Tab-separated table of C-alpha atoms in Angstrom:
chain	number	residue	atom	x	y	z
S	1101	MET	CA	6.805	8.331	44.327
S	1102	ALA	CA	4.728	7.089	47.545
S	1103	GLU	CA	1.075	6.266	47.175
S	1104	PRO	CA	-1.167	9.281	48.044
S	1105	THR	CA	-3.457	8.660	50.942
S	1106	PHE	CA	-7.017	7.419	50.650
S	1107	LYS	CA	-9.969	6.645	52.493
S	1108	GLU	CA	-12.461	3.850	51.502
S	1109	GLY	CA	-15.897	2.650	52.293
S	1110	GLN	CA	-19.253	1.131	51.688
S	1111	VAL	CA	-22.602	2.346	50.183
S	1112	THR	CA	-25.691	1.170	50.905
S	1113	ILE	CA	-27.952	0.977	47.595
S	1114	ASN	CA	-31.605	-0.057	47.580
S	1115	VAL	CA	-32.163	-2.824	44.821
S	1116	PRO	CA	-35.512	-4.402	45.313
S	1117	ALA	CA	-34.962	-6.937	42.662
S	1118	ALA	CA	-31.617	-8.185	44.544
S	1119	GLY	CA	-33.523	-9.984	47.165
S	1120	LYS	CA	-30.918	-8.757	49.941
S	1121	PRO	CA	-29.216	-5.750	51.185
S	1122	CYS	CA	-26.653	-4.392	48.605
S	1123	SER	CA	-24.043	-2.075	48.592
S	1124	THR	CA	-20.918	-0.444	46.966
S	1125	TRP	CA	-17.079	-0.666	47.978
S	1126	TYR	CA	-15.331	2.995	47.059
S	1127	ARG	CA	-12.031	4.325	47.526
S	1128	VAL	CA	-11.157	7.841	47.313
S	1129	TYR	CA	-7.638	9.548	46.340
S	1130	GLY	CA	-7.157	13.107	47.469
S	1131	ASP	CA	-9.679	15.945	48.654
S	1132	LEU	CA	-13.138	15.568	47.909
S	1133	THR	CA	-13.597	19.172	49.225
S	1134	GLY	CA	-10.851	20.641	47.215
S	1135	SER	CA	-10.919	22.816	44.080
S	1136	ARG	CA	-10.154	20.366	41.854
S	1137	THR	CA	-13.160	18.474	40.386
S	1138	PRO	CA	-13.304	14.541	41.040
S	1139	LEU	CA	-12.863	11.846	38.060
S	1140	VAL	CA	-14.855	8.566	39.005
S	1141	LEU	CA	-13.663	5.847	36.974
S	1142	LEU	CA	-15.713	3.172	35.707
S	1143	HIS	CA	-13.707	-0.098	35.341
S	1144	GLY	CA	-14.722	-2.663	32.245
S	1145	GLY	CA	-15.855	-6.286	32.334
S	1146	PRO	CA	-18.694	-6.057	33.458
S	1147	GLY	CA	-16.925	-7.380	36.594
S	1148	ALA	CA	-13.090	-6.558	36.011
S	1149	CYS	CA	-13.401	-4.625	39.221
S	1150	HIS	CA	-11.206	-1.333	39.998
S	1151	GLU	CA	-7.573	-2.844	40.369
S	1152	TYR	CA	-6.528	-2.657	36.884
S	1153	LEU	CA	-7.628	1.377	36.947
S	1154	LEU	CA	-5.517	2.095	39.869
S	1155	PRO	CA	-2.746	3.613	37.518
S	1156	PHE	CA	-4.495	6.081	37.368
S	1157	VAL	CA	-3.737	7.503	41.094
S	1158	ASP	CA	-0.879	9.322	38.848
S	1159	LEU	CA	-3.765	11.752	37.951
S	1160	THR	CA	-4.125	12.654	41.950
S	1161	GLN	CA	-0.084	12.721	42.334
S	1162	GLN	CA	0.640	14.572	38.928
S	1163	PHE	CA	-2.601	16.769	38.588
S	1164	GLY	CA	-4.304	17.034	42.039
S	1165	ILE	CA	-7.294	15.478	40.768
S	1166	PRO	CA	-9.335	13.294	43.159
S	1167	THR	CA	-9.985	9.842	41.699
S	1168	ILE	CA	-12.334	7.662	42.619
S	1169	PHE	CA	-12.452	3.903	42.225
S	1170	TYR	CA	-15.304	1.753	42.915
S	1171	ASP	CA	-16.471	-2.306	42.338
S	1172	GLN	CA	-19.716	-2.271	40.470
S	1173	ILE	CA	-22.635	-4.470	41.778
S	1174	GLY	CA	-22.080	-7.954	41.157
S	1175	ASN	CA	-18.255	-8.359	41.765
S	1176	GLY	CA	-15.105	-7.525	43.896
S	1177	LYS	CA	-15.589	-5.746	47.489
S	1178	GLY	CA	-19.173	-4.983	46.747
S	1179	THR	CA	-22.452	-7.064	46.618
S	1180	ARG	CA	-21.996	-9.911	44.823
S	1181	LEU	CA	-25.257	-11.830	43.603
S	1182	PRO	CA	-24.206	-15.047	41.752
S	1183	GLU	CA	-27.878	-16.415	42.047
S	1184	LYS	CA	-28.621	-13.645	39.602
S	1185	MET	CA	-26.375	-15.440	36.658
S	1186	GLY	CA	-28.638	-16.069	33.653
S	1187	ASP	CA	-30.951	-13.166	34.876
S	1188	THR	CA	-30.930	-10.319	31.985
S	1189	THR	CA	-33.957	-8.632	33.190
S	1190	PHE	CA	-31.562	-7.781	36.356
S	1191	TRP	CA	-28.183	-7.245	34.830
S	1192	THR	CA	-29.174	-4.107	32.701
S	1193	PRO	CA	-27.232	-0.645	32.286
S	1194	GLN	CA	-29.639	1.265	33.817
S	1195	LEU	CA	-29.108	-0.632	37.264
S	1196	PHE	CA	-25.238	0.575	36.970
S	1197	HIS	CA	-26.453	4.151	36.444
S	1198	ASP	CA	-28.233	3.582	38.905
S	1199	GLU	CA	-25.598	2.621	41.117
S	1200	LEU	CA	-23.612	5.217	40.065
S	1201	ASP	CA	-26.086	7.928	40.653
S	1202	ASN	CA	-26.307	6.560	44.195
S	1203	LEU	CA	-22.403	6.601	44.907
S	1204	ILE	CA	-22.320	10.369	43.322
S	1205	ASP	CA	-25.017	11.201	45.633
S	1206	ALA	CA	-23.272	9.536	48.882
S	1207	LEU	CA	-20.119	11.200	48.284
S	1208	GLY	CA	-21.492	14.337	48.080
S	1209	ILE	CA	-20.079	15.535	44.778
S	1210	ARG	CA	-23.163	16.362	42.601
S	1211	GLU	CA	-23.263	19.900	43.493
S	1212	GLY	CA	-20.012	20.441	42.929
S	1213	GLY	CA	-19.509	18.523	39.569
S	1214	PHE	CA	-17.767	15.548	38.806
S	1215	ASP	CA	-15.842	14.100	35.557
S	1216	ILE	CA	-16.106	10.312	34.658
S	1217	LEU	CA	-13.549	8.145	32.731
S	1218	GLY	CA	-15.163	4.955	31.345
S	1219	GLN	CA	-12.762	2.362	30.351
S	1220	SER	CA	-14.141	-0.422	27.502
S	1221	TRP	CA	-17.511	-1.791	29.487
S	1222	GLY	CA	-17.001	1.410	31.798
S	1223	GLY	CA	-16.490	3.675	28.941
S	1224	MET	CA	-19.984	2.049	27.150
S	1225	MET	CA	-21.593	2.640	30.421
S	1226	GLY	CA	-20.346	6.067	30.990
S	1227	SER	CA	-21.354	7.303	27.488
S	1228	SER	CA	-25.087	5.748	28.022
S	1229	TYR	CA	-25.026	7.541	31.288
S	1230	ALA	CA	-23.845	11.018	29.590
S	1231	THR	CA	-26.344	10.695	27.404
S	1232	LYS	CA	-28.916	11.551	30.363
S	1233	ARG	CA	-26.998	14.592	30.939
S	1234	PRO	CA	-26.973	13.995	34.324
S	1235	LYS	CA	-26.743	16.939	36.626
S	1236	GLY	CA	-23.172	17.714	38.098
S	1237	LEU	CA	-21.064	16.052	35.147
S	1238	ARG	CA	-18.741	18.013	33.423
S	1239	ARG	CA	-16.326	15.687	31.393
S	1240	LEU	CA	-15.901	12.758	30.011
S	1241	ILE	CA	-13.615	10.054	28.865
S	1242	ILE	CA	-14.182	7.140	26.942
S	1243	ALA	CA	-11.248	5.196	26.808
S	1244	ASN	CA	-10.721	1.457	24.561
S	1245	SER	CA	-14.794	1.014	24.298
S	1246	PRO	CA	-16.755	0.372	21.188
S	1247	ALA	CA	-20.048	2.743	20.602
S	1248	SER	CA	-21.865	-1.026	19.795
S	1249	MET	CA	-21.602	-4.360	20.374
S	1250	GLU	CA	-22.084	-5.190	16.249
S	1251	LEU	CA	-18.792	-2.904	15.869
S	1252	TRP	CA	-16.642	-4.585	18.667
S	1253	VAL	CA	-17.777	-8.204	17.264
S	1254	GLU	CA	-16.739	-7.014	13.977
S	1255	SER	CA	-13.313	-5.955	15.198
S	1256	GLY	CA	-12.918	-9.232	16.935
S	1257	LYS	CA	-13.201	-10.919	13.774
S	1258	GLN	CA	-10.439	-8.655	12.022
S	1259	LEU	CA	-7.967	-9.179	14.685
S	1260	LEU	CA	-8.611	-12.792	14.743
S	1261	ALA	CA	-7.969	-13.197	10.975
S	1262	GLY	CA	-4.708	-11.510	11.898
S	1263	LEU	CA	-3.479	-14.217	13.936
S	1264	PRO	CA	-1.689	-17.308	13.016
S	1265	GLN	CA	-3.729	-20.070	10.962
S	1266	ASN	CA	-3.565	-22.594	13.670
S	1267	VAL	CA	-4.391	-20.197	16.525
S	1268	GLN	CA	-7.272	-18.951	14.733
S	1269	GLU	CA	-8.558	-22.600	13.973
S	1270	THR	CA	-8.007	-23.623	17.816
S	1271	ILE	CA	-10.124	-20.313	19.135
S	1272	LYS	CA	-12.563	-21.062	16.675
S	1273	LYS	CA	-12.695	-24.938	17.679
S	1274	TYR	CA	-13.385	-24.376	21.386
S	1275	GLU	CA	-15.422	-21.282	21.046
S	1276	GLU	CA	-17.882	-23.264	18.738
S	1277	SER	CA	-17.622	-26.132	21.117
S	1278	GLY	CA	-18.115	-24.182	24.051
S	1279	ASP	CA	-14.851	-25.833	25.942
S	1280	LEU	CA	-13.304	-22.763	26.917
S	1281	GLU	CA	-11.314	-24.100	30.553
S	1282	ASN	CA	-9.541	-26.602	27.713
S	1283	SER	CA	-5.866	-25.691	28.242
S	1284	ASP	CA	-5.155	-25.594	24.172
S	1285	TYR	CA	-7.659	-23.020	24.072
S	1286	LYS	CA	-6.630	-20.834	26.769
S	1287	ASP	CA	-3.094	-20.863	25.064
S	1288	ALA	CA	-4.739	-19.550	21.516
S	1289	ILE	CA	-6.716	-16.946	23.476
S	1290	GLY	CA	-3.528	-16.076	25.464
S	1291	VAL	CA	-2.021	-15.325	21.807
S	1292	LEU	CA	-4.440	-12.641	21.206
S	1293	TYR	CA	-4.724	-11.156	24.543
S	1294	ALA	CA	-0.483	-10.406	24.172
S	1295	LYS	CA	-1.520	-9.011	21.203
S	1296	HIS	CA	-4.773	-6.950	21.755
S	1297	LEU	CA	-5.466	-7.093	25.491
S	1298	CYS	CA	-2.122	-5.874	26.723
S	1299	ARG	CA	0.915	-5.948	25.292
S	1300	THR	CA	3.682	-5.537	27.796
S	1301	GLU	CA	6.349	-8.334	28.688
S	1302	PRO	CA	6.220	-10.586	30.062
S	1303	TRP	CA	2.681	-11.609	29.660
S	1304	PRO	CA	0.268	-11.208	31.833
S	1305	ALA	CA	1.039	-7.653	33.426
S	1306	PRO	CA	-0.374	-7.832	37.015
S	1307	GLU	CA	-3.207	-4.966	35.682
S	1308	ALA	CA	-4.274	-7.531	33.228
S	1309	LYS	CA	-4.023	-10.841	35.294
S	1310	ILE	CA	-5.783	-9.264	38.018
S	1311	SER	CA	-8.637	-8.137	35.574
S	1312	LEU	CA	-8.820	-11.469	34.403
S	1313	ASP	CA	-8.875	-13.232	37.553
S	1314	ARG	CA	-11.703	-11.091	38.674
S	1315	LEU	CA	-13.662	-12.377	36.025
S	1316	GLU	CA	-12.857	-15.828	36.622
S	1317	GLU	CA	-13.455	-15.578	39.949
S	1318	ASP	CA	-17.084	-14.516	39.809
S	1319	PRO	CA	-18.499	-14.434	35.928
S	1320	THR	CA	-22.016	-13.735	36.887
S	1321	THR	CA	-22.052	-10.315	35.537
S	1322	TYR	CA	-19.975	-10.933	32.518
S	1323	MET	CA	-21.285	-14.164	31.245
S	1324	THR	CA	-24.987	-12.840	31.705
S	1325	MET	CA	-24.199	-9.420	29.979
S	1326	ASN	CA	-21.328	-10.358	27.812
S	1327	GLY	CA	-20.825	-14.226	27.103
S	1328	PRO	CA	-18.326	-16.651	27.470
S	1329	SER	CA	-15.401	-14.477	25.675
S	1330	GLU	CA	-14.050	-11.461	24.101
S	1331	LEU	CA	-14.839	-12.989	20.747
S	1332	THR	CA	-18.291	-14.559	21.619
S	1333	VAL	CA	-21.006	-12.108	22.429
S	1334	THR	CA	-24.170	-13.920	23.713
S	1335	GLY	CA	-25.234	-12.027	26.581
S	1336	SER	CA	-27.894	-9.240	27.307
S	1337	LEU	CA	-25.478	-6.687	25.640
S	1338	LYS	CA	-25.407	-8.667	22.387
S	1339	THR	CA	-27.386	-5.593	20.807
S	1340	TRP	CA	-25.988	-2.891	22.912
S	1341	SER	CA	-25.370	0.488	20.532
S	1342	ILE	CA	-25.248	3.690	21.918
S	1343	ILE	CA	-24.794	5.161	18.261
S	1344	ASP	CA	-28.181	6.726	18.112
S	1345	GLU	CA	-28.102	8.780	21.466
S	1346	LEU	CA	-24.181	10.485	21.125
S	1347	HIS	CA	-25.518	13.821	20.099
S	1348	LYS	CA	-27.342	13.840	23.205
S	1349	ILE	CA	-24.089	14.326	25.316
S	1350	GLU	CA	-23.235	17.854	26.007
S	1351	VAL	CA	-20.381	17.836	27.926
S	1352	SER	CA	-16.458	18.030	26.668
S	1353	THR	CA	-15.650	14.227	25.850
S	1354	LEU	CA	-11.964	12.927	25.270
S	1355	VAL	CA	-12.102	9.605	23.282
S	1356	TYR	CA	-9.139	6.885	23.002
S	1357	ASN	CA	-8.205	3.794	21.862
S	1358	GLY	CA	-4.988	2.084	21.145
S	1359	GLU	CA	-3.171	1.290	17.727
S	1360	HIS	CA	-3.588	-2.702	18.331
S	1361	ASP	CA	-6.874	-2.190	20.608
S	1362	GLU	CA	-9.312	-4.915	20.801
S	1363	ALA	CA	-11.581	-1.469	20.407
S	1364	GLN	CA	-10.383	-1.157	16.810
S	1365	ASP	CA	-11.013	2.305	14.890
S	1366	ILE	CA	-14.271	1.156	13.573
S	1367	CYS	CA	-15.577	1.056	17.233
S	1368	VAL	CA	-14.809	4.095	18.012
S	1369	VAL	CA	-15.774	6.494	15.125
S	1370	PRO	CA	-19.128	6.816	16.130
S	1371	TYR	CA	-17.968	8.477	19.352
S	1372	PHE	CA	-16.161	11.082	17.186
S	1373	ASP	CA	-18.859	11.360	14.418
S	1374	LYS	CA	-21.702	12.002	16.701
S	1375	ILE	CA	-20.568	13.652	19.538
S	1376	PRO	CA	-21.002	17.571	19.807
S	1377	LYS	CA	-17.650	18.361	21.414
S	1378	VAL	CA	-15.204	15.460	20.951
S	1379	LYS	CA	-11.499	14.839	20.735
S	1380	TRP	CA	-10.442	11.406	19.643
S	1381	VAL	CA	-6.393	10.481	20.206
S	1382	VAL	CA	-5.091	6.999	18.872
S	1383	LEU	CA	-2.553	5.963	21.352
S	1384	GLU	CA	0.359	4.276	18.988
S	1385	GLY	CA	1.787	1.157	20.175
S	1386	THR	CA	-1.013	0.127	22.608
S	1387	SER	CA	-3.684	-2.001	22.589
S	1388	HIS	CA	-6.427	-2.276	25.417
S	1389	PHE	CA	-4.826	-1.642	28.401
S	1390	SER	CA	-3.231	1.481	26.717
S	1391	HIS	CA	-3.058	3.296	30.551
S	1392	VAL	CA	-0.641	0.151	31.484
S	1393	GLU	CA	1.469	0.057	28.287
S	1394	ARG	CA	1.761	3.811	27.464
S	1395	ARG	CA	1.194	4.784	31.266
S	1396	GLU	CA	2.806	8.493	31.332
S	1397	ARG	CA	1.570	9.170	27.510
S	1398	CYS	CA	-1.773	8.184	28.991
S	1399	MET	CA	-1.926	10.274	32.023
S	1400	ASN	CA	-0.690	13.433	30.540
S	1401	LEU	CA	-3.350	13.081	27.920
S	1402	VAL	CA	-6.217	12.624	30.746
S	1403	GLY	CA	-4.462	15.198	33.222
S	1404	GLU	CA	-4.015	17.910	30.353
S	1405	PHE	CA	-8.023	17.463	29.229
S	1406	LEU	CA	-9.122	17.797	32.625
S	1407	SER	CA	-7.040	20.678	33.292
S	1408	TYR	CA	-8.265	22.790	30.626
């Protein structure tokens, strides 16, 4: 099936603390003036960029749903701010909420309404955005995301314990020393990623590779907000939790994670327990990149949710 036509561009965003002009790069598939509600996709990381989410273009082809991809400020094709490395007062969830609001208004979809799908960090961002009850939001999809970083870290510990002992020891050794460029560490963390990030073979899938490449290319947001790795969270999100605010989400919400996900069920349960109108699905045989590993199943799940 041929890729549908798209348009892309840059939207100016006013960020006084940046100290320079900033913009958000976006790409739109489908017709924003049609009858279907557009879906805004929020990528993970922070800083993993939009490319790994492009399989969701299937929703435009199969269901006629306009899809909007963008690179969040700090990486990809938008404004990069490496000079802000380590500035936790700058890199806050509110910055990304403001950017999302700016993009929605610039594309003119506020009045007609929009849906959101956030994957990993994008789901954290999307859920916190939804608690503010923004005008125009119709439906929310939280994909492979933790409801708190405390639960994410606990999930990581459980998954690490399930790896071979020598792999565990190597990961712990280099995480503690901070030498994450060591080839032995990269081999060991690759074992974790092949089981719990993306299980496609051969490893890595193109979608997984490009997201990891983006984080390595410019680690500013990831290092500042998350920390050096998926297992060592030292950044400004270390104490992040949306659990106490989830009851404020008014829109119908779909939550899904993978059977082998980095975001294990313990990370997801609060969404199901606290959001008033919610459906939760665990996608068998998948990990953190469910939309890559079981693409057709995931697209049907999301497409049907957005079509009822």
